[in-house]
PDB file of C-alpha atoms and ligand atoms in Angstrom:
ATOM      1  CA  MET A   1     101.830 131.635  75.835  1.00  0.00           C
ATOM      2  CA  ASP A   2      99.003 132.466  73.434  1.00  0.00           C
ATOM      3  CA  PHE A   3      95.954 130.252  73.306  1.00  0.00           C
ATOM      4  CA  ASN A   4      94.328 129.706  69.952  1.00  0.00           C
ATOM      5  CA  GLU A   5      90.542 129.733  69.656  1.00  0.00           C
ATOM      6  CA  GLN A   6      90.276 125.974  69.859  1.00  0.00           C
ATOM      7  CA  GLN A   7      92.315 125.869  73.043  1.00  0.00           C
ATOM      8  CA  ILE A   8      90.189 128.590  74.638  1.00  0.00           C
ATOM      9  CA  GLU A   9      87.119 126.512  73.887  1.00  0.00           C
ATOM     10  CA  ARG A  10      88.693 123.176  74.847  1.00  0.00           C
ATOM     11  CA  TYR A  11      89.772 124.471  78.252  1.00  0.00           C
ATOM     12  CA  SER A  12      86.886 126.908  78.809  1.00  0.00           C
ATOM     13  CA  ARG A  13      85.500 125.036  81.843  1.00  0.00           C
ATOM     14  CA  HIS A  14      88.923 125.282  83.473  1.00  0.00           C
ATOM     15  CA  ILE A  15      89.519 128.877  82.452  1.00  0.00           C
ATOM     16  CA  ILE A  16      86.179 129.947  83.931  1.00  0.00           C
ATOM     17  CA  LEU A  17      87.249 128.595  87.317  1.00  0.00           C
ATOM     18  CA  GLN A  18      88.667 131.503  89.298  1.00  0.00           C
ATOM     19  CA  GLU A  19      91.200 129.093  90.885  1.00  0.00           C
ATOM     20  CA  VAL A  20      92.523 128.017  87.474  1.00  0.00           C
ATOM     21  CA  GLY A  21      91.978 130.730  84.865  1.00  0.00           C
ATOM     22  CA  VAL A  22      94.235 131.336  81.861  1.00  0.00           C
ATOM     23  CA  GLU A  23      97.311 131.339  84.100  1.00  0.00           C
ATOM     24  CA  GLY A  24      96.474 127.967  85.602  1.00  0.00           C
ATOM     25  CA  GLN A  25      95.773 126.445  82.221  1.00  0.00           C
ATOM     26  CA  GLU A  26      99.145 127.706  81.009  1.00  0.00           C
ATOM     27  CA  LYS A  27     100.782 126.042  84.003  1.00  0.00           C
ATOM     28  CA  LEU A  28      99.099 122.738  83.107  1.00  0.00           C
ATOM     29  CA  LEU A  29     100.208 122.983  79.478  1.00  0.00           C
ATOM     30  CA  GLN A  30     103.780 123.666  80.572  1.00  0.00           C
ATOM     31  CA  SER A  31     103.862 120.848  83.123  1.00  0.00           C
ATOM     32  CA  LYS A  32     105.197 117.305  82.853  1.00  0.00           C
ATOM     33  CA  VAL A  33     103.726 114.279  84.596  1.00  0.00           C
ATOM     34  CA  LEU A  34     105.161 110.763  84.549  1.00  0.00           C
ATOM     35  CA  VAL A  35     102.661 107.899  84.772  1.00  0.00           C
ATOM     36  CA  ILE A  36     104.336 104.607  85.750  1.00  0.00           C
ATOM     37  CA  GLY A  37     102.105 101.728  84.678  1.00  0.00           C
ATOM     38  CA  THR A  38      99.296 102.112  82.141  1.00  0.00           C
ATOM     39  CA  GLY A  39      96.999  99.615  83.846  1.00  0.00           C
ATOM     40  CA  GLY A  40      93.970  99.924  86.121  1.00  0.00           C
ATOM     41  CA  LEU A  41      95.245 103.078  87.849  1.00  0.00           C
ATOM     42  CA  GLY A  42      97.524 104.606  85.220  1.00  0.00           C
ATOM     43  CA  ALA A  43      94.994 104.365  82.383  1.00  0.00           C
ATOM     44  CA  PRO A  44      92.317 106.663  83.857  1.00  0.00           C
ATOM     45  CA  ALA A  45      94.951 108.870  85.484  1.00  0.00           C
ATOM     46  CA  ALA A  46      96.719 109.435  82.156  1.00  0.00           C
ATOM     47  CA  MET A  47      93.442 110.062  80.322  1.00  0.00           C
ATOM     48  CA  PHE A  48      92.255 112.745  82.742  1.00  0.00           C
ATOM     49  CA  LEU A  49      95.706 114.346  82.786  1.00  0.00           C
ATOM     50  CA  ALA A  50      95.613 114.439  78.981  1.00  0.00           C
ATOM     51  CA  ALA A  51      92.097 115.851  78.905  1.00  0.00           C
ATOM     52  CA  ALA A  52      93.167 118.526  81.397  1.00  0.00           C
ATOM     53  CA  GLY A  53      95.948 119.639  79.059  1.00  0.00           C
ATOM     54  CA  ILE A  54      99.059 118.452  80.903  1.00  0.00           C
ATOM     55  CA  GLY A  55     101.587 119.406  78.229  1.00  0.00           C
ATOM     56  CA  THR A  56     103.942 116.430  78.580  1.00  0.00           C
ATOM     57  CA  ILE A  57     102.896 112.992  79.781  1.00  0.00           C
ATOM     58  CA  GLY A  58     105.427 110.181  80.164  1.00  0.00           C
ATOM     59  CA  LEU A  59     104.061 106.641  79.998  1.00  0.00           C
ATOM     60  CA  VAL A  60     106.120 103.763  81.417  1.00  0.00           C
ATOM     61  CA  ASP A  61     105.108 100.137  80.834  1.00  0.00           C
ATOM     62  CA  GLY A  62     106.874  97.067  79.474  1.00  0.00           C
ATOM     63  CA  ASP A  63     103.724  95.055  78.878  1.00  0.00           C
ATOM     64  CA  VAL A  64     101.425  94.437  75.923  1.00  0.00           C
ATOM     65  CA  VAL A  65      97.634  94.792  75.976  1.00  0.00           C
ATOM     66  CA  ASP A  66      95.812  91.599  76.978  1.00  0.00           C
ATOM     67  CA  LEU A  67      92.098  90.867  76.686  1.00  0.00           C
ATOM     68  CA  SER A  68      91.858  90.502  80.479  1.00  0.00           C
ATOM     69  CA  ASN A  69      93.085  94.121  80.871  1.00  0.00           C
ATOM     70  CA  LEU A  70      90.099  95.677  79.129  1.00  0.00           C
ATOM     71  CA  GLN A  71      87.678  95.259  82.063  1.00  0.00           C
ATOM     72  CA  ARG A  72      89.418  98.219  83.755  1.00  0.00           C
ATOM     73  CA  GLN A  73      92.325  99.640  81.714  1.00  0.00           C
ATOM     74  CA  ILE A  74      90.203 102.059  79.718  1.00  0.00           C
ATOM     75  CA  ILE A  75      93.044 103.678  77.783  1.00  0.00           C
ATOM     76  CA  HIS A  76      93.269 100.445  75.741  1.00  0.00           C
ATOM     77  CA  GLN A  77      90.645  99.150  73.328  1.00  0.00           C
ATOM     78  CA  THR A  78      89.833  95.719  71.869  1.00  0.00           C
ATOM     79  CA  LYS A  79      91.713  96.578  68.677  1.00  0.00           C
ATOM     80  CA  ASP A  80      94.858  97.170  70.767  1.00  0.00           C
ATOM     81  CA  ILE A  81      95.216  93.595  72.050  1.00  0.00           C
ATOM     82  CA  GLY A  82      98.821  92.508  71.479  1.00  0.00           C
ATOM     83  CA  LYS A  83     100.037  96.106  71.053  1.00  0.00           C
ATOM     84  CA  LEU A  84     102.606  97.678  73.392  1.00  0.00           C
ATOM     85  CA  LYS A  85     100.683  99.344  76.208  1.00  0.00           C
ATOM     86  CA  VAL A  86     102.708 102.550  75.914  1.00  0.00           C
ATOM     87  CA  GLN A  87     101.933 102.737  72.185  1.00  0.00           C
ATOM     88  CA  SER A  88      98.235 102.069  72.727  1.00  0.00           C
ATOM     89  CA  GLY A  89      98.172 104.690  75.508  1.00  0.00           C
ATOM     90  CA  LYS A  90      99.963 107.254  73.344  1.00  0.00           C
ATOM     91  CA  GLU A  91      97.499 106.757  70.472  1.00  0.00           C
ATOM     92  CA  THR A  92      94.478 107.201  72.774  1.00  0.00           C
ATOM     93  CA  ILE A  93      95.926 110.377  74.279  1.00  0.00           C
ATOM     94  CA  ASN A  94      96.900 111.827  70.881  1.00  0.00           C
ATOM     95  CA  GLU A  95      93.376 111.250  69.592  1.00  0.00           C
ATOM     96  CA  MET A  96      91.890 112.880  72.680  1.00  0.00           C
ATOM     97  CA  ASN A  97      94.122 115.944  72.938  1.00  0.00           C
ATOM     98  CA  PRO A  98      96.693 116.945  70.313  1.00  0.00           C
ATOM     99  CA  ASP A  99      98.160 119.517  72.754  1.00  0.00           C
ATOM    100  CA  VAL A 100      99.780 116.701  74.747  1.00  0.00           C
ATOM    101  CA  ASN A 101     103.312 115.520  73.981  1.00  0.00           C
ATOM    102  CA  VAL A 102     103.474 111.842  74.966  1.00  0.00           C
ATOM    103  CA  ILE A 103     106.864 110.313  75.791  1.00  0.00           C
ATOM    104  CA  THR A 104     106.886 106.506  75.932  1.00  0.00           C
ATOM    105  CA  TYR A 105     109.191 104.211  77.896  1.00  0.00           C
ATOM    106  CA  ASN A 106     108.623 100.606  76.836  1.00  0.00           C
ATOM    107  CA  THR A 107     110.089  99.045  79.977  1.00  0.00           C
ATOM    108  CA  PHE A 108     109.304  98.067  83.542  1.00  0.00           C
ATOM    109  CA  VAL A 109     110.973 100.252  86.154  1.00  0.00           C
ATOM    110  CA  ASP A 110     113.888  98.805  88.091  1.00  0.00           C
ATOM    111  CA  SER A 111     116.802 100.143  90.099  1.00  0.00           C
ATOM    112  CA  SER A 112     118.904 100.626  86.959  1.00  0.00           C
ATOM    113  CA  ASN A 113     116.492 102.824  84.971  1.00  0.00           C
ATOM    114  CA  ILE A 114     114.006 104.622  87.221  1.00  0.00           C
ATOM    115  CA  LEU A 115     116.123 107.651  88.127  1.00  0.00           C
ATOM    116  CA  ASP A 116     117.048 108.179  84.467  1.00  0.00           C
ATOM    117  CA  ILE A 117     113.374 108.006  83.471  1.00  0.00           C
ATOM    118  CA  ILE A 118     112.328 110.487  86.180  1.00  0.00           C
ATOM    119  CA  LYS A 119     115.137 112.868  85.164  1.00  0.00           C
ATOM    120  CA  ASP A 120     114.632 112.349  81.401  1.00  0.00           C
ATOM    121  CA  GLN A 121     112.105 115.189  81.170  1.00  0.00           C
ATOM    122  CA  ASP A 122     112.590 116.550  84.701  1.00  0.00           C
ATOM    123  CA  TYR A 123     109.009 115.517  85.497  1.00  0.00           C
ATOM    124  CA  ASP A 124     107.073 117.744  87.913  1.00  0.00           C
ATOM    125  CA  PHE A 125     104.958 114.971  89.420  1.00  0.00           C
ATOM    126  CA  ILE A 126     104.901 111.198  89.299  1.00  0.00           C
ATOM    127  CA  ILE A 127     101.927 108.846  89.404  1.00  0.00           C
ATOM    128  CA  ASP A 128     102.543 105.351  90.763  1.00  0.00           C
ATOM    129  CA  GLY A 129     100.048 103.269  88.816  1.00  0.00           C
ATOM    130  CA  THR A 130     101.876  99.965  89.315  1.00  0.00           C
ATOM    131  CA  ASP A 131     100.408  96.774  90.715  1.00  0.00           C
ATOM    132  CA  ASN A 132     103.167  95.263  92.828  1.00  0.00           C
ATOM    133  CA  PHE A 133     105.058  96.044  96.016  1.00  0.00           C
ATOM    134  CA  ALA A 134     108.511  95.823  94.431  1.00  0.00           C
ATOM    135  CA  ALA A 135     107.677  98.670  92.042  1.00  0.00           C
ATOM    136  CA  LYS A 136     105.890 100.682  94.738  1.00  0.00           C
ATOM    137  CA  PHE A 137     108.880 100.676  97.108  1.00  0.00           C
ATOM    138  CA  LEU A 138     111.228 101.371  94.192  1.00  0.00           C
ATOM    139  CA  ILE A 139     109.165 104.374  93.030  1.00  0.00           C
ATOM    140  CA  ASN A 140     108.939 105.688  96.584  1.00  0.00           C
ATOM    141  CA  ASP A 141     112.660 105.449  97.216  1.00  0.00           C
ATOM    142  CA  ALA A 142     113.527 106.933  93.802  1.00  0.00           C
ATOM    143  CA  CYS A 143     111.151 109.881  94.339  1.00  0.00           C
ATOM    144  CA  VAL A 144     112.521 110.520  97.841  1.00  0.00           C
ATOM    145  CA  LEU A 145     116.124 110.382  96.578  1.00  0.00           C
ATOM    146  CA  ALA A 146     115.295 112.578  93.548  1.00  0.00           C
ATOM    147  CA  GLN A 147     113.095 114.882  95.691  1.00  0.00           C
ATOM    148  CA  LYS A 148     110.073 114.500  93.423  1.00  0.00           C
ATOM    149  CA  PRO A 149     106.438 114.586  94.536  1.00  0.00           C
ATOM    150  CA  PHE A 150     104.383 111.511  93.721  1.00  0.00           C
ATOM    151  CA  SER A 151     101.022 109.886  94.252  1.00  0.00           C
ATOM    152  CA  HIS A 152     100.965 106.319  95.543  1.00  0.00           C
ATOM    153  CA  ALA A 153      97.863 104.195  95.078  1.00  0.00           C
ATOM    154  CA  GLY A 154      96.812 100.580  95.249  1.00  0.00           C
ATOM    155  CA  ILE A 155      93.631  98.671  94.469  1.00  0.00           C
ATOM    156  CA  ILE A 156      92.448  95.138  95.087  1.00  0.00           C
ATOM    157  CA  ARG A 157      88.978  93.535  95.222  1.00  0.00           C
ATOM    158  CA  PHE A 158      86.688  96.349  96.446  1.00  0.00           C
ATOM    159  CA  HIS A 159      89.406  98.316  98.278  1.00  0.00           C
ATOM    160  CA  GLY A 160      91.612 101.200  97.286  1.00  0.00           C
ATOM    161  CA  GLN A 161      94.110 103.446  99.015  1.00  0.00           C
ATOM    162  CA  LEU A 162      96.208 106.450  98.137  1.00  0.00           C
ATOM    163  CA  THR A 163      98.613 108.974  99.587  1.00  0.00           C
ATOM    164  CA  THR A 164     100.755 111.789  98.223  1.00  0.00           C
ATOM    165  CA  TYR A 165     104.401 112.404  99.000  1.00  0.00           C
ATOM    166  CA  VAL A 166     105.669 115.959  98.754  1.00  0.00           C
ATOM    167  CA  PRO A 167     109.382 116.523  99.460  1.00  0.00           C
ATOM    168  CA  GLY A 168     110.376 119.020 102.126  1.00  0.00           C
ATOM    169  CA  GLU A 169     107.108 118.936 104.081  1.00  0.00           C
ATOM    170  CA  ASN A 170     108.379 116.599 106.817  1.00  0.00           C
ATOM    171  CA  ALA A 171     105.505 114.387 105.740  1.00  0.00           C
ATOM    172  CA  PRO A 172     105.710 110.598 105.502  1.00  0.00           C
ATOM    173  CA  CYS A 173     106.820 108.701 102.458  1.00  0.00           C
ATOM    174  CA  TYR A 174     105.294 105.328 101.499  1.00  0.00           C
ATOM    175  CA  ARG A 175     108.102 103.545 103.357  1.00  0.00           C
ATOM    176  CA  CYS A 176     107.388 105.564 106.531  1.00  0.00           C
ATOM    177  CA  ILE A 177     103.904 104.029 106.488  1.00  0.00           C
ATOM    178  CA  PHE A 178     104.593 100.487 105.263  1.00  0.00           C
ATOM    179  CA  LYS A 179     108.315 100.008 106.031  1.00  0.00           C
ATOM    180  CA  GLU A 180     108.996  97.125 103.630  1.00  0.00           C
ATOM    181  CA  PRO A 181     107.219  94.726 101.271  1.00  0.00           C
ATOM    182  CA  PRO A 182     105.244  91.952 102.992  1.00  0.00           C
ATOM    183  CA  PRO A 183     106.623  88.412 102.904  1.00  0.00           C
ATOM    184  CA  GLU A 184     106.070  86.608  99.628  1.00  0.00           C
ATOM    185  CA  GLY A 185     102.676  84.993  99.262  1.00  0.00           C
ATOM    186  CA  LEU A 186     101.117  86.789 102.251  1.00  0.00           C
ATOM    187  CA  VAL A 187      99.118  89.238 100.170  1.00  0.00           C
ATOM    188  CA  PRO A 188      97.288  87.999  97.061  1.00  0.00           C
ATOM    189  CA  THR A 189      97.768  89.688  93.707  1.00  0.00           C
ATOM    190  CA  CYS A 190      94.927  91.240  91.715  1.00  0.00           C
ATOM    191  CA  ARG A 191      95.233  88.268  89.381  1.00  0.00           C
ATOM    192  CA  GLU A 192      94.622  85.922  92.315  1.00  0.00           C
ATOM    193  CA  ALA A 193      92.115  87.988  94.277  1.00  0.00           C
ATOM    194  CA  GLY A 194      90.347  89.980  91.543  1.00  0.00           C
ATOM    195  CA  VAL A 195      89.504  93.656  91.415  1.00  0.00           C
ATOM    196  CA  LEU A 196      86.305  95.469  90.549  1.00  0.00           C
ATOM    197  CA  GLY A 197      87.029  97.305  87.296  1.00  0.00           C
ATOM    198  CA  VAL A 198      85.860 100.706  88.481  1.00  0.00           C
ATOM    199  CA  MET A 199      88.291 100.742  91.433  1.00  0.00           C
ATOM    200  CA  GLY A 200      91.076 101.960  89.154  1.00  0.00           C
ATOM    201  CA  GLY A 201      88.756 104.583  87.701  1.00  0.00           C
ATOM    202  CA  VAL A 202      87.934 106.048  91.103  1.00  0.00           C
ATOM    203  CA  VAL A 203      91.401 105.860  92.618  1.00  0.00           C
ATOM    204  CA  GLY A 204      93.392 106.644  89.436  1.00  0.00           C
ATOM    205  CA  THR A 205      91.237 109.723  88.903  1.00  0.00           C
ATOM    206  CA  LEU A 206      91.988 110.823  92.469  1.00  0.00           C
ATOM    207  CA  GLN A 207      95.702 110.465  91.643  1.00  0.00           C
ATOM    208  CA  ALA A 208      95.246 112.720  88.607  1.00  0.00           C
ATOM    209  CA  THR A 209      93.426 115.188  90.865  1.00  0.00           C
ATOM    210  CA  GLU A 210      96.401 115.261  93.230  1.00  0.00           C
ATOM    211  CA  ALA A 211      98.780 115.916  90.314  1.00  0.00           C
ATOM    212  CA  ILE A 212      96.640 118.735  88.901  1.00  0.00           C
ATOM    213  CA  LYS A 213      96.185 120.359  92.337  1.00  0.00           C
ATOM    214  CA  TYR A 214      99.923 120.151  92.975  1.00  0.00           C
ATOM    215  CA  ILE A 215     100.758 121.817  89.649  1.00  0.00           C
ATOM    216  CA  LEU A 216      98.176 124.541  90.222  1.00  0.00           C
ATOM    217  CA  GLY A 217      99.107 124.987  93.901  1.00  0.00           C
ATOM    218  CA  LEU A 218      95.497 124.474  94.925  1.00  0.00           C
ATOM    219  CA  GLY A 219      93.946 123.187  98.136  1.00  0.00           C
ATOM    220  CA  GLU A 220      95.451 120.547 100.404  1.00  0.00           C
ATOM    221  CA  SER A 221      97.098 117.399  99.149  1.00  0.00           C
ATOM    222  CA  LEU A 222      97.030 113.946 100.726  1.00  0.00           C
ATOM    223  CA  SER A 223     100.548 114.575 102.022  1.00  0.00           C
ATOM    224  CA  GLY A 224     100.432 113.263 105.601  1.00  0.00           C
ATOM    225  CA  TYR A 225      97.246 111.265 105.015  1.00  0.00           C
ATOM    226  CA  LEU A 226      96.292 107.841 103.724  1.00  0.00           C
ATOM    227  CA  LEU A 227      92.895 107.865 102.025  1.00  0.00           C
ATOM    228  CA  THR A 228      91.158 104.507 101.945  1.00  0.00           C
ATOM    229  CA  TYR A 229      88.126 103.627  99.845  1.00  0.00           C
ATOM    230  CA  ASP A 230      85.787 100.727 100.562  1.00  0.00           C
ATOM    231  CA  ALA A 231      83.458 100.410  97.576  1.00  0.00           C
ATOM    232  CA  LEU A 232      81.082  97.899  99.185  1.00  0.00           C
ATOM    233  CA  ARG A 233      80.417 100.193 102.146  1.00  0.00           C
ATOM    234  CA  MET A 234      80.861 103.251  99.913  1.00  0.00           C
ATOM    235  CA  GLU A 235      83.120 104.667 102.562  1.00  0.00           C
ATOM    236  CA  PHE A 236      86.158 106.922 102.303  1.00  0.00           C
ATOM    237  CA  ARG A 237      88.428 107.313 105.326  1.00  0.00           C
ATOM    238  CA  LYS A 238      91.220 109.856 105.639  1.00  0.00           C
ATOM    239  CA  ILE A 239      93.779 108.573 108.122  1.00  0.00           C
ATOM    240  CA  LYS A 240      96.528 110.810 109.519  1.00  0.00           C
ATOM    241  CA  VAL A 241      99.947 109.248 108.970  1.00  0.00           C
ATOM    242  CA  ARG A 242     103.224 110.524 110.357  1.00  0.00           C
ATOM    243  CA  HIS A 243     106.783 110.848 109.201  1.00  0.00           C
ATOM    244  CA  ASN A 244     108.905 108.069 110.695  1.00  0.00           C
ATOM    245  CA  PRO A 245     112.238 109.452 111.974  1.00  0.00           C
ATOM    246  CA  ASP A 246     113.657 105.919 111.621  1.00  0.00           C
ATOM    247  CA  CYS A 247     112.465 105.516 107.996  1.00  0.00           C
ATOM    248  CA  GLY A 248     115.078 103.718 105.905  1.00  0.00           C
ATOM    249  CA  VAL A 249     114.966 106.259 103.079  1.00  0.00           C
ATOM    250  CA  CYS A 250     113.730 109.596 104.504  1.00  0.00           C
ATOM    251  CA  GLY A 251     114.560 109.232 108.230  1.00  0.00           C
ATOM    252  CA  LYS A 252     117.294 110.944 110.242  1.00  0.00           C
ATOM    253  CA  GLU A 253     119.884 108.328 109.353  1.00  0.00           C
ATOM    254  CA  PRO A 254     118.730 106.775 106.086  1.00  0.00           C
ATOM    255  CA  ILE A 255     120.290 103.423 105.275  1.00  0.00           C
ATOM    256  CA  ILE A 256     118.905 103.225 101.732  1.00  0.00           C
ATOM    257  CA  LYS A 257     121.278 105.167  99.511  1.00  0.00           C
ATOM    258  CA  ASN A 258     120.979 102.863  96.521  1.00  0.00           C
ATOM    259  CA  LEU A 259     117.743 101.565  95.076  1.00  0.00           C
ATOM    260  CA  ILE A 260     116.602  98.032  95.860  1.00  0.00           C
ATOM    261  CA  ASP A 261     115.098  95.510  93.447  1.00  0.00           C
ATOM    262  CA  TYR A 262     112.805  93.391  95.594  1.00  0.00           C
ATOM    263  CA  SER A 263     112.613  89.929  94.134  1.00  0.00           C
ATOM    264  CA  ARG A 264     109.023  89.074  93.506  1.00  0.00           C
ATOM    265  CA  PRO A 265     106.189  91.370  92.526  1.00  0.00           C
ATOM    266  CA  VAL A 266     103.283  90.874  94.891  1.00  0.00           C
ATOM    267  CA  CYS A 267     100.374  93.303  94.865  1.00  0.00           C
ATOM    268  CA  ASP A 268      98.817  96.508  95.989  1.00  0.00           C
ATOM    269  CA  LEU A 269      97.397  96.542  99.421  1.00  0.00           C
ATOM    270  CA  LYS A 270      98.481  95.460 102.808  1.00  0.00           C
ATOM    271  CA  SER A 271      94.895  94.749 103.695  1.00  0.00           C
ATOM    272  CA  GLY A 272      95.741  94.507 107.401  1.00  0.00           C
ATOM    273  CA  THR A 273      96.565  98.175 107.482  1.00  0.00           C
ATOM    274  CA  LEU A 274      93.153  99.092 106.182  1.00  0.00           C
ATOM    275  CA  LYS A 275      91.358  97.666 109.175  1.00  0.00           C
ATOM    276  CA  GLY A 276      91.521  99.456 112.450  1.00  0.00           C
TER     277      GLY A 276
HETATM  278 ZN1   ZN B   1     109.991 107.706 104.796  1.00  0.00          ZN
END
């Protein structure tokens, strides 16, 4: 791969890093990342992935831009209200970095389409930027079954959490940690409970960091850890989490062989698990 002069300048702060260099930048340009949800988490994640020169970015969302999104979903602007979120996201990315090929999927993920979407471009890494438990368990199970690494995250009020699943490391998946969605109505949604706009910026950017590190083979991922962020106390905690041999999808005798559509979307965080 030959860089042109503009690319050398665009990526110069990466290239100068010994850990990245020309080789690393080539890896980024040849990589493919799928971002599911272009909301509070997916918007900043997709923008930093695009700025970094991830060569192919898939955007999945079945929603249109709403005025109430703009407090945190920074990939969308006021002029985009009413536009498909994937279209708005694609336009922002194209304006930022013409090196990026954006593939759009104007749909919500469910058991009938998620494996096809993941396999569509044989994505290297998946970002879960969704806002409900049904999607989070679906993405987890699909990534485990397809043996794809992914970053889970959730945000609500002033709290955030994230973890990374990497296949083959005997590390926990999301279901190892949380088992199944909470009963309906137990956990409020972001719409009901609110969320500080910057939470997605902090946590979504950490998800992009995990993707970039994974592609470059740098450092240690959050595989085997749950990172929690309390913005009011300005406190990050890295909690060791273990693989569950009885996990329904990645345990010794998995019972989940087909994907499940949980009925009602709830929201991000099991707040009980954050206290301890
Ligand atoms: Zn598991």
